[in-house]
Amino acid sequence: MDAQRLKDSFERVAGQGDAVPLFFYSDLFVRNPHLRDMFPVGMSGQRDKLLRALGHIVARVDDLPALVPFLQQLGRDHRRFGIVAEHYPHVGASLIATLRHFAGDGWTDDVESDWNAAYSLVAKVMLEAADENALTSPAWWNGLVVAVERRRFDIAVLRVQPDRPLPYLPGQSVALEVPSRLRHWRYYSMANAPRPDHTVDFHVRLVDGGPVSPVLVRATETGDRIRMGAPVGTLTLDEESPRDVLLVAGSTGLAPLKAILEQIARRPVPPRVHLFFGARTRDGLYDLEHLTKLAGEFPWLTVVPAVSDEPGGHGFSAFLQSGDVEYGGLSDIVARHGPWDGRDAYVCGPSAMVGHTVEQLARLGVARDRIRLETFADAQR
């Protein structure tokens, strides 16, 4: 298998844009009509995911230590869609047909051999990971919504009771599926450390045009049921570190950091923690009242609320006094409170905010290996 030849081939095919995944899924469903029900009714998001996944695989095809963990997680994730070993040859056949169609005269016997070898490796790693995962974990957990709090018109906090214990680390996420949006799975972080009663909280922000978040925020009620996939993610606390902690959260990016904060609070001697919680407007600080109470309870915790746009709004405006909130970009406010070079940093929220914050922290001397991060993307809709 020639890695560079694979990359050159994919670059030529990917240049055809949306037509590539459209051809692939059309070919797959024409050849295998029984597979259509395994996918959502609306396929636009699924088509985007296909190209992103292929691009990620091809870019790392010559770096197996980096590629294999991605493929293993992909194999585990596919369990919740009901994907089994017999489906892989069908997918492979349609993939080769798609690549051949768009490669044109660049398609040769050698290129086809490269792609067959690459797909065989991908399928093998994914299947082995799925089979191993099936020995210890269900494909999904069924959950009962036991409480709903609507903090704003576009933000809800849901408490869910799984049908069996859901083992996870604070800071991790699970994919959620609601009955009215079957096969649309979107990732949300647990907003609490594991509890004795196994309930989990999710902070959900409505994203315009999303298939899942509008249902969770506007329509979900106590007694409704959802499905939850297996926990994933590396935004987790370094329990071995003796350093103090910096948490930077934008909007509902607070959820995983609040879970980490609960984990820290259970230590016999917690480190010093600074939590920066940012939103565009004052009423976007939907959880500030509870965070402020925690700061009053824990002398090691400092909470700094931040608003990037003009002050105003409703909800918490009466709770916040003029001196309680700082105005400006969240990353700039974090930088003003530095230096942070002696801290472990955890950052979560919109991708632009996370990127700016990481840049600021690096400029202030925080080593990149001590910054753990997660960004919001289309997966959280």
Short mmCIF file of the C-alpha atoms (twelve columns), coordinates in Angstrom:
data_MODEL
# 
_entry.id   MODEL 
# 
loop_
_atom_site.group_PDB 
_atom_site.id 
_atom_site.type_symbol 
_atom_site.label_atom_id 
_atom_site.label_alt_id 
_atom_site.label_comp_id 
_atom_site.label_asym_id 
_atom_site.label_seq_id 
_atom_site.Cartn_x 
_atom_site.Cartn_y 
_atom_site.Cartn_z 
_atom_site.pdbx_PDB_model_num 
ATOM 1   C CA . MET A 1   0.000   0.000  0.000   1 
ATOM 2   C CA . ASP A 2   1.489   3.315  -1.134  1 
ATOM 3   C CA . ALA A 3   0.444   6.001  1.380   1 
ATOM 4   C CA . GLN A 4   1.304   8.965  -0.832  1 
ATOM 5   C CA . ARG A 5   -0.557  7.465  -3.784  1 
ATOM 6   C CA . LEU A 6   -3.612  7.072  -1.525  1 
ATOM 7   C CA . LYS A 7   -3.381  10.693 -0.400  1 
ATOM 8   C CA . ASP A 8   -3.041  11.967 -3.966  1 
ATOM 9   C CA . SER A 9   -5.998  9.865  -5.064  1 
ATOM 10  C CA . PHE A 10  -8.202  11.085 -2.212  1 
ATOM 11  C CA . GLU A 11  -7.263  14.715 -2.832  1 
ATOM 12  C CA . ARG A 12  -8.485  14.383 -6.404  1 
ATOM 13  C CA . VAL A 13  -11.739 12.732 -5.340  1 
ATOM 14  C CA . ALA A 14  -12.441 15.033 -2.395  1 
ATOM 15  C CA . GLY A 15  -12.153 18.020 -4.737  1 
ATOM 16  C CA . GLN A 16  -15.526 16.976 -6.186  1 
ATOM 17  C CA . GLY A 17  -17.196 18.093 -2.939  1 
ATOM 18  C CA . ASP A 18  -20.707 17.055 -1.918  1 
ATOM 19  C CA . ALA A 19  -21.183 14.932 -5.013  1 
ATOM 20  C CA . VAL A 20  -18.849 12.308 -3.530  1 
ATOM 21  C CA . PRO A 21  -20.866 11.307 -0.438  1 
ATOM 22  C CA . LEU A 22  -24.110 11.701 -2.408  1 
ATOM 23  C CA . PHE A 23  -22.864 9.139  -4.955  1 
ATOM 24  C CA . PHE A 24  -21.575 6.829  -2.210  1 
ATOM 25  C CA . TYR A 25  -24.844 6.636  -0.260  1 
ATOM 26  C CA . SER A 26  -26.917 6.385  -3.425  1 
ATOM 27  C CA . ASP A 27  -24.801 3.448  -4.567  1 
ATOM 28  C CA . LEU A 28  -24.903 1.835  -1.121  1 
ATOM 29  C CA . PHE A 29  -28.698 2.020  -0.838  1 
ATOM 30  C CA . VAL A 30  -29.363 0.908  -4.417  1 
ATOM 31  C CA . ARG A 31  -27.186 -2.154 -3.916  1 
ATOM 32  C CA . ASN A 32  -28.418 -2.789 -0.349  1 
ATOM 33  C CA . PRO A 33  -31.921 -1.346 0.245   1 
ATOM 34  C CA . HIS A 34  -32.094 -3.091 3.624   1 
ATOM 35  C CA . LEU A 35  -29.376 -0.753 4.951   1 
ATOM 36  C CA . ARG A 36  -31.381 2.447  4.378   1 
ATOM 37  C CA . ASP A 37  -33.281 2.166  7.685   1 
ATOM 38  C CA . MET A 38  -29.994 2.212  9.600   1 
ATOM 39  C CA . PHE A 39  -29.461 5.858  8.642   1 
ATOM 40  C CA . PRO A 40  -31.383 9.051  9.444   1 
ATOM 41  C CA . VAL A 41  -34.094 10.279 7.084   1 
ATOM 42  C CA . GLY A 42  -32.160 13.488 6.426   1 
ATOM 43  C CA . MET A 43  -28.701 12.564 5.162   1 
ATOM 44  C CA . SER A 44  -26.942 15.928 4.848   1 
ATOM 45  C CA . GLY A 45  -25.140 15.611 8.194   1 
ATOM 46  C CA . GLN A 46  -24.249 11.995 7.494   1 
ATOM 47  C CA . ARG A 47  -22.693 12.936 4.154   1 
ATOM 48  C CA . ASP A 48  -20.524 15.561 5.860   1 
ATOM 49  C CA . LYS A 49  -19.322 13.004 8.401   1 
ATOM 50  C CA . LEU A 50  -18.274 10.584 5.656   1 
ATOM 51  C CA . LEU A 51  -15.864 12.999 4.008   1 
ATOM 52  C CA . ARG A 52  -14.466 14.167 7.356   1 
ATOM 53  C CA . ALA A 53  -13.817 10.590 8.470   1 
ATOM 54  C CA . LEU A 54  -12.219 9.598  5.171   1 
ATOM 55  C CA . GLY A 55  -10.041 12.692 5.217   1 
ATOM 56  C CA . HIS A 56  -8.908  11.937 8.763   1 
ATOM 57  C CA . ILE A 57  -8.070  8.326  7.877   1 
ATOM 58  C CA . VAL A 58  -6.184  9.143  4.686   1 
ATOM 59  C CA . ALA A 59  -4.200  11.934 6.347   1 
ATOM 60  C CA . ARG A 60  -2.900  9.463  8.937   1 
ATOM 61  C CA . VAL A 61  -2.668  6.320  6.852   1 
ATOM 62  C CA . ASP A 62  1.128   6.335  7.235   1 
ATOM 63  C CA . ASP A 63  0.945   6.957  11.014  1 
ATOM 64  C CA . LEU A 64  -0.739  3.900  12.490  1 
ATOM 65  C CA . PRO A 65  -0.123  4.803  16.174  1 
ATOM 66  C CA . ALA A 66  -2.229  7.926  15.582  1 
ATOM 67  C CA . LEU A 67  -4.781  6.282  13.273  1 
ATOM 68  C CA . VAL A 68  -5.592  3.087  15.173  1 
ATOM 69  C CA . PRO A 69  -7.186  4.734  18.253  1 
ATOM 70  C CA . PHE A 70  -9.427  6.792  15.943  1 
ATOM 71  C CA . LEU A 71  -10.525 3.658  14.072  1 
ATOM 72  C CA . GLN A 72  -11.105 1.759  17.304  1 
ATOM 73  C CA . GLN A 73  -13.393 4.489  18.598  1 
ATOM 74  C CA . LEU A 74  -15.166 4.583  15.235  1 
ATOM 75  C CA . GLY A 75  -15.783 0.847  15.489  1 
ATOM 76  C CA . ARG A 76  -17.169 1.153  19.008  1 
ATOM 77  C CA . ASP A 77  -19.363 4.086  17.974  1 
ATOM 78  C CA . HIS A 78  -20.865 2.162  15.073  1 
ATOM 79  C CA . ARG A 79  -22.298 -0.431 17.454  1 
ATOM 80  C CA . ARG A 80  -25.139 1.913  18.389  1 
ATOM 81  C CA . PHE A 81  -26.240 2.025  14.732  1 
ATOM 82  C CA . GLY A 82  -26.489 -1.761 14.594  1 
ATOM 83  C CA . ILE A 83  -23.484 -2.127 12.274  1 
ATOM 84  C CA . VAL A 84  -22.179 -5.722 12.241  1 
ATOM 85  C CA . ALA A 85  -19.453 -7.586 10.373  1 
ATOM 86  C CA . GLU A 86  -21.642 -8.524 7.389   1 
ATOM 87  C CA . HIS A 87  -22.213 -4.840 6.575   1 
ATOM 88  C CA . TYR A 88  -18.563 -3.963 6.044   1 
ATOM 89  C CA . PRO A 89  -18.120 -5.637 2.605   1 
ATOM 90  C CA . HIS A 90  -21.176 -3.740 1.295   1 
ATOM 91  C CA . VAL A 91  -19.713 -0.432 2.475   1 
ATOM 92  C CA . GLY A 92  -16.334 -1.318 0.978   1 
ATOM 93  C CA . ALA A 93  -17.837 -2.154 -2.417  1 
ATOM 94  C CA . SER A 94  -19.683 1.172  -2.595  1 
ATOM 95  C CA . LEU A 95  -16.613 3.072  -1.429  1 
ATOM 96  C CA . ILE A 96  -14.470 1.571  -4.191  1 
ATOM 97  C CA . ALA A 97  -17.209 2.279  -6.752  1 
ATOM 98  C CA . THR A 98  -17.357 5.904  -5.620  1 
ATOM 99  C CA . LEU A 99  -13.607 6.410  -5.695  1 
ATOM 100 C CA . ARG A 100 -13.348 4.816  -9.138  1 
ATOM 101 C CA . HIS A 101 -16.118 7.052  -10.489 1 
ATOM 102 C CA . PHE A 102 -14.584 10.336 -9.301  1 
ATOM 103 C CA . ALA A 103 -10.930 9.443  -9.879  1 
ATOM 104 C CA . GLY A 104 -11.504 9.207  -13.631 1 
ATOM 105 C CA . ASP A 105 -8.386  8.397  -15.590 1 
ATOM 106 C CA . GLY A 106 -6.379  8.609  -12.365 1 
ATOM 107 C CA . TRP A 107 -7.835  5.255  -11.306 1 
ATOM 108 C CA . THR A 108 -5.385  2.428  -11.924 1 
ATOM 109 C CA . ASP A 109 -5.004  -1.155 -10.775 1 
ATOM 110 C CA . ASP A 110 -2.362  -0.004 -8.296  1 
ATOM 111 C CA . VAL A 111 -4.644  2.681  -6.853  1 
ATOM 112 C CA . GLU A 112 -7.476  0.186  -6.506  1 
ATOM 113 C CA . SER A 113 -5.119  -2.227 -4.756  1 
ATOM 114 C CA . ASP A 114 -4.069  0.551  -2.363  1 
ATOM 115 C CA . TRP A 115 -7.659  1.391  -1.467  1 
ATOM 116 C CA . ASN A 116 -8.628  -2.258 -0.994  1 
ATOM 117 C CA . ALA A 117 -5.678  -2.756 1.356   1 
ATOM 118 C CA . ALA A 118 -6.502  0.412  3.257   1 
ATOM 119 C CA . TYR A 119 -10.164 -0.488 3.647   1 
ATOM 120 C CA . SER A 120 -9.300  -4.017 4.779   1 
ATOM 121 C CA . LEU A 121 -7.111  -2.543 7.521   1 
ATOM 122 C CA . VAL A 122 -9.794  -0.043 8.560   1 
ATOM 123 C CA . ALA A 123 -12.496 -2.706 8.714   1 
ATOM 124 C CA . LYS A 124 -10.285 -5.118 10.661  1 
ATOM 125 C CA . VAL A 125 -9.403  -2.555 13.349  1 
ATOM 126 C CA . MET A 126 -12.996 -1.300 13.657  1 
ATOM 127 C CA . LEU A 127 -14.483 -4.790 13.907  1 
ATOM 128 C CA . GLU A 128 -11.964 -5.978 16.482  1 
ATOM 129 C CA . ALA A 129 -12.642 -2.916 18.636  1 
ATOM 130 C CA . ALA A 130 -16.406 -3.372 18.336  1 
ATOM 131 C CA . ASP A 131 -16.208 -7.051 19.271  1 
ATOM 132 C CA . GLU A 132 -13.992 -6.341 22.265  1 
ATOM 133 C CA . ASN A 133 -16.278 -3.540 23.431  1 
ATOM 134 C CA . ALA A 134 -19.340 -5.795 23.143  1 
ATOM 135 C CA . LEU A 135 -17.895 -8.075 25.835  1 
ATOM 136 C CA . THR A 136 -18.162 -5.391 28.521  1 
ATOM 137 C CA . SER A 137 -20.536 -2.685 27.320  1 
ATOM 138 C CA . PRO A 138 -24.008 -2.452 25.754  1 
ATOM 139 C CA . ALA A 139 -24.434 -0.751 22.404  1 
ATOM 140 C CA . TRP A 140 -26.411 1.959  24.224  1 
ATOM 141 C CA . TRP A 141 -28.078 2.778  27.526  1 
ATOM 142 C CA . ASN A 142 -31.790 3.571  27.788  1 
ATOM 143 C CA . GLY A 143 -32.435 6.686  29.854  1 
ATOM 144 C CA . LEU A 144 -35.482 8.154  31.584  1 
ATOM 145 C CA . VAL A 145 -35.692 11.937 31.875  1 
ATOM 146 C CA . VAL A 146 -36.442 12.584 35.561  1 
ATOM 147 C CA . ALA A 147 -36.105 16.393 35.657  1 
ATOM 148 C CA . VAL A 148 -36.110 19.300 33.198  1 
ATOM 149 C CA . GLU A 149 -35.055 22.888 33.950  1 
ATOM 150 C CA . ARG A 150 -35.369 25.499 31.221  1 
ATOM 151 C CA . ARG A 151 -32.815 28.146 32.197  1 
ATOM 152 C CA . ARG A 152 -33.422 30.295 29.110  1 
ATOM 153 C CA . PHE A 153 -35.451 30.017 25.921  1 
ATOM 154 C CA . ASP A 154 -32.476 28.236 24.339  1 
ATOM 155 C CA . ILE A 155 -30.839 26.394 27.261  1 
ATOM 156 C CA . ALA A 156 -32.172 23.436 29.236  1 
ATOM 157 C CA . VAL A 157 -30.682 21.264 31.969  1 
ATOM 158 C CA . LEU A 158 -31.865 17.651 31.822  1 
ATOM 159 C CA . ARG A 159 -31.417 14.989 34.471  1 
ATOM 160 C CA . VAL A 160 -31.477 11.426 33.142  1 
ATOM 161 C CA . GLN A 161 -31.685 8.086  34.939  1 
ATOM 162 C CA . PRO A 162 -29.919 5.315  32.951  1 
ATOM 163 C CA . ASP A 163 -31.386 1.824  32.972  1 
ATOM 164 C CA . ARG A 164 -28.029 0.548  34.247  1 
ATOM 165 C CA . PRO A 165 -24.919 2.234  35.687  1 
ATOM 166 C CA . LEU A 166 -23.114 4.368  33.122  1 
ATOM 167 C CA . PRO A 167 -19.381 4.252  33.913  1 
ATOM 168 C CA . TYR A 168 -17.642 7.472  32.905  1 
ATOM 169 C CA . LEU A 169 -14.994 9.946  33.959  1 
ATOM 170 C CA . PRO A 170 -15.901 13.582 34.704  1 
ATOM 171 C CA . GLY A 171 -15.295 15.583 31.545  1 
ATOM 172 C CA . GLN A 172 -16.406 12.831 29.154  1 
ATOM 173 C CA . SER A 173 -19.374 12.902 26.765  1 
ATOM 174 C CA . VAL A 174 -21.988 10.533 25.407  1 
ATOM 175 C CA . ALA A 175 -24.009 10.571 22.206  1 
ATOM 176 C CA . LEU A 176 -27.751 11.089 22.719  1 
ATOM 177 C CA . GLU A 177 -30.645 9.967  20.525  1 
ATOM 178 C CA . VAL A 178 -34.288 10.992 20.995  1 
ATOM 179 C CA . PRO A 179 -37.243 8.930  19.688  1 
ATOM 180 C CA . SER A 180 -38.453 11.671 17.338  1 
ATOM 181 C CA . ARG A 181 -35.017 11.929 15.679  1 
ATOM 182 C CA . LEU A 182 -34.019 8.318  15.243  1 
ATOM 183 C CA . ARG A 183 -30.424 7.661  14.159  1 
ATOM 184 C CA . HIS A 184 -29.450 11.285 14.750  1 
ATOM 185 C CA . TRP A 185 -26.874 10.964 17.546  1 
ATOM 186 C CA . ARG A 186 -25.336 14.126 19.027  1 
ATOM 187 C CA . TYR A 187 -22.667 14.370 21.724  1 
ATOM 188 C CA . TYR A 188 -23.277 16.054 25.082  1 
ATOM 189 C CA . SER A 189 -21.065 16.116 28.142  1 
ATOM 190 C CA . MET A 190 -22.172 14.952 31.569  1 
ATOM 191 C CA . ALA A 191 -22.323 17.986 33.877  1 
ATOM 192 C CA . ASN A 192 -21.705 16.073 37.095  1 
ATOM 193 C CA . ALA A 193 -19.295 13.591 38.573  1 
ATOM 194 C CA . PRO A 194 -20.752 10.071 38.977  1 
ATOM 195 C CA . ARG A 195 -23.422 9.872  41.685  1 
ATOM 196 C CA . PRO A 196 -24.584 6.986  43.876  1 
ATOM 197 C CA . ASP A 197 -27.985 7.048  42.147  1 
ATOM 198 C CA . HIS A 198 -26.261 7.018  38.707  1 
ATOM 199 C CA . THR A 199 -28.278 9.997  37.382  1 
ATOM 200 C CA . VAL A 200 -26.524 12.305 34.930  1 
ATOM 201 C CA . ASP A 201 -27.140 15.943 34.015  1 
ATOM 202 C CA . PHE A 202 -26.827 17.450 30.548  1 
ATOM 203 C CA . HIS A 203 -26.618 21.158 29.676  1 
ATOM 204 C CA . VAL A 204 -28.176 21.577 26.235  1 
ATOM 205 C CA . ARG A 205 -28.105 24.726 24.124  1 
ATOM 206 C CA . LEU A 206 -30.424 25.019 21.142  1 
ATOM 207 C CA . VAL A 207 -28.553 25.259 17.844  1 
ATOM 208 C CA . ASP A 208 -30.559 26.651 14.968  1 
ATOM 209 C CA . GLY A 209 -31.145 23.991 12.343  1 
ATOM 210 C CA . GLY A 210 -29.953 21.138 14.534  1 
ATOM 211 C CA . PRO A 211 -32.024 17.930 14.471  1 
ATOM 212 C CA . VAL A 212 -31.560 17.033 18.162  1 
ATOM 213 C CA . SER A 213 -30.973 20.111 20.321  1 
ATOM 214 C CA . PRO A 214 -34.361 21.773 19.549  1 
ATOM 215 C CA . VAL A 215 -36.135 18.626 20.714  1 
ATOM 216 C CA . LEU A 216 -34.071 18.395 23.904  1 
ATOM 217 C CA . VAL A 217 -34.471 22.090 24.756  1 
ATOM 218 C CA . ARG A 218 -38.037 22.825 23.661  1 
ATOM 219 C CA . ALA A 219 -39.959 19.562 23.697  1 
ATOM 220 C CA . THR A 220 -38.424 17.148 26.218  1 
ATOM 221 C CA . GLU A 221 -40.421 16.597 29.407  1 
ATOM 222 C CA . THR A 222 -40.107 14.515 32.562  1 
ATOM 223 C CA . GLY A 223 -40.938 10.902 31.734  1 
ATOM 224 C CA . ASP A 224 -39.523 11.015 28.197  1 
ATOM 225 C CA . ARG A 225 -36.936 8.479  27.145  1 
ATOM 226 C CA . ILE A 226 -33.630 8.863  25.351  1 
ATOM 227 C CA . ARG A 227 -30.737 6.632  24.363  1 
ATOM 228 C CA . MET A 228 -27.153 7.223  25.412  1 
ATOM 229 C CA . GLY A 229 -24.027 5.845  23.764  1 
ATOM 230 C CA . ALA A 230 -20.817 4.835  25.487  1 
ATOM 231 C CA . PRO A 231 -18.732 7.572  27.161  1 
ATOM 232 C CA . VAL A 232 -15.876 9.055  25.141  1 
ATOM 233 C CA . GLY A 233 -13.403 11.904 25.452  1 
ATOM 234 C CA . THR A 234 -10.088 12.888 27.002  1 
ATOM 235 C CA . LEU A 235 -11.073 16.161 28.682  1 
ATOM 236 C CA . THR A 236 -10.473 14.486 32.030  1 
ATOM 237 C CA . LEU A 237 -8.709  15.495 35.223  1 
ATOM 238 C CA . ASP A 238 -5.058  14.595 35.718  1 
ATOM 239 C CA . GLU A 239 -5.391  13.047 39.161  1 
ATOM 240 C CA . GLU A 240 -1.622  12.676 39.519  1 
ATOM 241 C CA . SER A 241 -0.870  16.362 39.052  1 
ATOM 242 C CA . PRO A 242 -0.018  18.446 42.145  1 
ATOM 243 C CA . ARG A 243 -0.680  21.715 40.313  1 
ATOM 244 C CA . ASP A 244 -3.549  24.165 40.775  1 
ATOM 245 C CA . VAL A 245 -6.284  24.176 38.150  1 
ATOM 246 C CA . LEU A 246 -7.651  26.647 35.598  1 
ATOM 247 C CA . LEU A 247 -11.092 25.958 34.083  1 
ATOM 248 C CA . VAL A 248 -12.306 28.066 31.133  1 
ATOM 249 C CA . ALA A 249 -15.885 27.480 29.942  1 
ATOM 250 C CA . GLY A 250 -17.836 29.163 27.165  1 
ATOM 251 C CA . SER A 251 -21.642 28.792 27.332  1 
ATOM 252 C CA . THR A 252 -22.682 25.132 27.829  1 
ATOM 253 C CA . GLY A 253 -19.023 24.181 27.577  1 
ATOM 254 C CA . LEU A 254 -19.416 24.580 31.323  1 
ATOM 255 C CA . ALA A 255 -20.920 21.079 31.574  1 
ATOM 256 C CA . PRO A 256 -17.754 18.901 31.504  1 
ATOM 257 C CA . LEU A 257 -15.816 21.435 33.576  1 
ATOM 258 C CA . LYS A 258 -18.534 21.456 36.223  1 
ATOM 259 C CA . ALA A 259 -18.193 17.668 36.410  1 
ATOM 260 C CA . ILE A 260 -14.438 18.062 36.872  1 
ATOM 261 C CA . LEU A 261 -15.079 20.702 39.546  1 
ATOM 262 C CA . GLU A 262 -17.249 18.203 41.461  1 
ATOM 263 C CA . GLN A 263 -14.469 15.642 41.183  1 
ATOM 264 C CA . ILE A 264 -11.957 18.116 42.615  1 
ATOM 265 C CA . ALA A 265 -14.314 19.000 45.466  1 
ATOM 266 C CA . ARG A 266 -14.236 15.369 46.631  1 
ATOM 267 C CA . ARG A 267 -10.485 15.452 47.253  1 
ATOM 268 C CA . PRO A 268 -9.363  15.620 50.895  1 
ATOM 269 C CA . VAL A 269 -7.235  18.665 50.041  1 
ATOM 270 C CA . PRO A 270 -8.411  20.297 46.804  1 
ATOM 271 C CA . PRO A 271 -6.036  22.497 44.786  1 
ATOM 272 C CA . ARG A 272 -6.797  26.126 44.088  1 
ATOM 273 C CA . VAL A 273 -9.238  26.418 41.180  1 
ATOM 274 C CA . HIS A 274 -10.101 29.422 39.023  1 
ATOM 275 C CA . LEU A 275 -13.236 28.933 36.898  1 
ATOM 276 C CA . PHE A 276 -13.920 31.454 34.125  1 
ATOM 277 C CA . PHE A 277 -17.489 31.182 32.814  1 
ATOM 278 C CA . GLY A 278 -18.242 33.210 29.686  1 
ATOM 279 C CA . ALA A 279 -21.266 34.011 27.530  1 
ATOM 280 C CA . ARG A 280 -22.269 36.642 25.014  1 
ATOM 281 C CA . THR A 281 -24.800 38.317 27.326  1 
ATOM 282 C CA . ARG A 282 -25.437 38.420 31.050  1 
ATOM 283 C CA . ASP A 283 -28.467 36.148 30.878  1 
ATOM 284 C CA . GLY A 284 -26.303 33.616 29.024  1 
ATOM 285 C CA . LEU A 285 -24.583 32.914 32.349  1 
ATOM 286 C CA . TYR A 286 -27.316 30.383 32.995  1 
ATOM 287 C CA . ASP A 287 -25.608 28.512 35.848  1 
ATOM 288 C CA . LEU A 288 -23.874 31.381 37.588  1 
ATOM 289 C CA . GLU A 289 -26.098 31.414 40.668  1 
ATOM 290 C CA . HIS A 290 -25.102 27.855 41.541  1 
ATOM 291 C CA . LEU A 291 -21.433 28.466 40.749  1 
ATOM 292 C CA . THR A 292 -21.423 31.514 43.009  1 
ATOM 293 C CA . LYS A 293 -22.856 29.442 45.852  1 
ATOM 294 C CA . LEU A 294 -20.106 26.875 45.332  1 
ATOM 295 C CA . ALA A 295 -17.472 29.620 45.457  1 
ATOM 296 C CA . GLY A 296 -18.944 30.765 48.773  1 
ATOM 297 C CA . GLU A 297 -18.808 27.210 50.101  1 
ATOM 298 C CA . PHE A 298 -15.302 26.314 48.870  1 
ATOM 299 C CA . PRO A 299 -12.483 28.713 49.828  1 
ATOM 300 C CA . TRP A 300 -10.215 27.178 47.190  1 
ATOM 301 C CA . LEU A 301 -12.602 28.097 44.322  1 
ATOM 302 C CA . THR A 302 -12.737 31.444 42.498  1 
ATOM 303 C CA . VAL A 303 -15.458 32.015 39.884  1 
ATOM 304 C CA . VAL A 304 -15.070 34.807 37.319  1 
ATOM 305 C CA . PRO A 305 -18.114 35.465 35.075  1 
ATOM 306 C CA . ALA A 306 -17.443 37.130 31.724  1 
ATOM 307 C CA . VAL A 307 -19.666 38.673 29.042  1 
ATOM 308 C CA . SER A 308 -18.341 39.397 25.553  1 
ATOM 309 C CA . ASP A 309 -21.159 41.616 24.241  1 
ATOM 310 C CA . GLU A 310 -22.954 44.631 25.639  1 
ATOM 311 C CA . PRO A 311 -24.500 44.156 29.103  1 
ATOM 312 C CA . GLY A 312 -28.212 43.583 29.320  1 
ATOM 313 C CA . GLY A 313 -30.733 40.816 28.932  1 
ATOM 314 C CA . HIS A 314 -32.945 39.071 31.429  1 
ATOM 315 C CA . GLY A 315 -32.867 36.174 33.835  1 
ATOM 316 C CA . PHE A 316 -29.745 36.723 35.923  1 
ATOM 317 C CA . SER A 317 -29.499 40.483 35.422  1 
ATOM 318 C CA . ALA A 318 -31.115 41.056 38.791  1 
ATOM 319 C CA . PHE A 319 -28.779 38.550 40.427  1 
ATOM 320 C CA . LEU A 320 -25.625 40.103 38.984  1 
ATOM 321 C CA . GLN A 321 -24.435 43.404 40.360  1 
ATOM 322 C CA . SER A 322 -22.470 45.771 38.162  1 
ATOM 323 C CA . GLY A 323 -19.115 44.740 39.655  1 
ATOM 324 C CA . ASP A 324 -19.751 40.984 39.542  1 
ATOM 325 C CA . VAL A 325 -19.143 40.409 35.828  1 
ATOM 326 C CA . GLU A 326 -16.245 41.300 33.556  1 
ATOM 327 C CA . TYR A 327 -16.734 42.423 29.981  1 
ATOM 328 C CA . GLY A 328 -14.674 41.495 26.951  1 
ATOM 329 C CA . GLY A 329 -13.407 38.407 25.165  1 
ATOM 330 C CA . LEU A 330 -13.141 35.445 27.496  1 
ATOM 331 C CA . SER A 331 -9.565  34.629 26.471  1 
ATOM 332 C CA . ASP A 332 -8.490  38.231 27.103  1 
ATOM 333 C CA . ILE A 333 -10.111 38.216 30.547  1 
ATOM 334 C CA . VAL A 334 -8.350  34.951 31.387  1 
ATOM 335 C CA . ALA A 335 -5.043  36.493 30.301  1 
ATOM 336 C CA . ARG A 336 -5.602  39.572 32.489  1 
ATOM 337 C CA . HIS A 337 -5.951  37.375 35.562  1 
ATOM 338 C CA . GLY A 338 -2.752  35.457 34.857  1 
ATOM 339 C CA . PRO A 339 -0.058  34.317 34.969  1 
ATOM 340 C CA . TRP A 340 -1.165  30.693 34.671  1 
ATOM 341 C CA . ASP A 341 2.129   28.960 33.926  1 
ATOM 342 C CA . GLY A 342 1.895   26.931 37.144  1 
ATOM 343 C CA . ARG A 343 -1.578  25.561 36.400  1 
ATOM 344 C CA . ASP A 344 -3.219  22.677 34.587  1 
ATOM 345 C CA . ALA A 345 -5.768  24.188 32.183  1 
ATOM 346 C CA . TYR A 346 -9.054  22.721 30.941  1 
ATOM 347 C CA . VAL A 347 -10.913 24.592 28.197  1 
ATOM 348 C CA . CYS A 348 -14.308 23.842 26.630  1 
ATOM 349 C CA . GLY A 349 -16.758 25.793 24.487  1 
ATOM 350 C CA . PRO A 350 -17.161 27.260 20.996  1 
ATOM 351 C CA . SER A 351 -14.186 26.508 18.752  1 
ATOM 352 C CA . ALA A 352 -13.119 30.149 18.267  1 
ATOM 353 C CA . MET A 353 -13.100 30.798 22.017  1 
ATOM 354 C CA . VAL A 354 -11.153 27.635 22.707  1 
ATOM 355 C CA . GLY A 355 -8.592  28.455 20.021  1 
ATOM 356 C CA . HIS A 356 -8.042  31.987 21.300  1 
ATOM 357 C CA . THR A 357 -7.766  30.789 24.891  1 
ATOM 358 C CA . VAL A 358 -5.177  28.154 24.035  1 
ATOM 359 C CA . GLU A 359 -3.144  30.783 22.176  1 
ATOM 360 C CA . GLN A 360 -3.284  33.147 25.153  1 
ATOM 361 C CA . LEU A 361 -2.303  30.429 27.610  1 
ATOM 362 C CA . ALA A 362 0.630   29.367 25.449  1 
ATOM 363 C CA . ARG A 363 1.748   33.000 25.257  1 
ATOM 364 C CA . LEU A 364 1.575   33.170 29.056  1 
ATOM 365 C CA . GLY A 365 3.852   30.165 29.399  1 
ATOM 366 C CA . VAL A 366 1.419   27.288 29.948  1 
ATOM 367 C CA . ALA A 367 2.901   24.167 28.385  1 
ATOM 368 C CA . ARG A 368 0.708   22.709 25.627  1 
ATOM 369 C CA . ASP A 369 0.720   19.280 27.253  1 
ATOM 370 C CA . ARG A 370 -0.932  20.817 30.316  1 
ATOM 371 C CA . ILE A 371 -3.880  22.204 28.339  1 
ATOM 372 C CA . ARG A 372 -6.779  19.831 27.771  1 
ATOM 373 C CA . LEU A 373 -9.563  21.040 25.538  1 
ATOM 374 C CA . GLU A 374 -12.778 20.275 23.755  1 
ATOM 375 C CA . THR A 375 -14.606 22.331 21.157  1 
ATOM 376 C CA . PHE A 376 -18.231 22.516 20.169  1 
ATOM 377 C CA . ALA A 377 -18.957 21.588 16.576  1 
ATOM 378 C CA . ASP A 378 -21.842 20.178 14.529  1 
ATOM 379 C CA . ALA A 379 -21.746 17.060 16.716  1 
ATOM 380 C CA . GLN A 380 -23.561 19.030 19.434  1 
ATOM 381 C CA . ARG A 381 -26.806 19.963 17.807  1 
# 
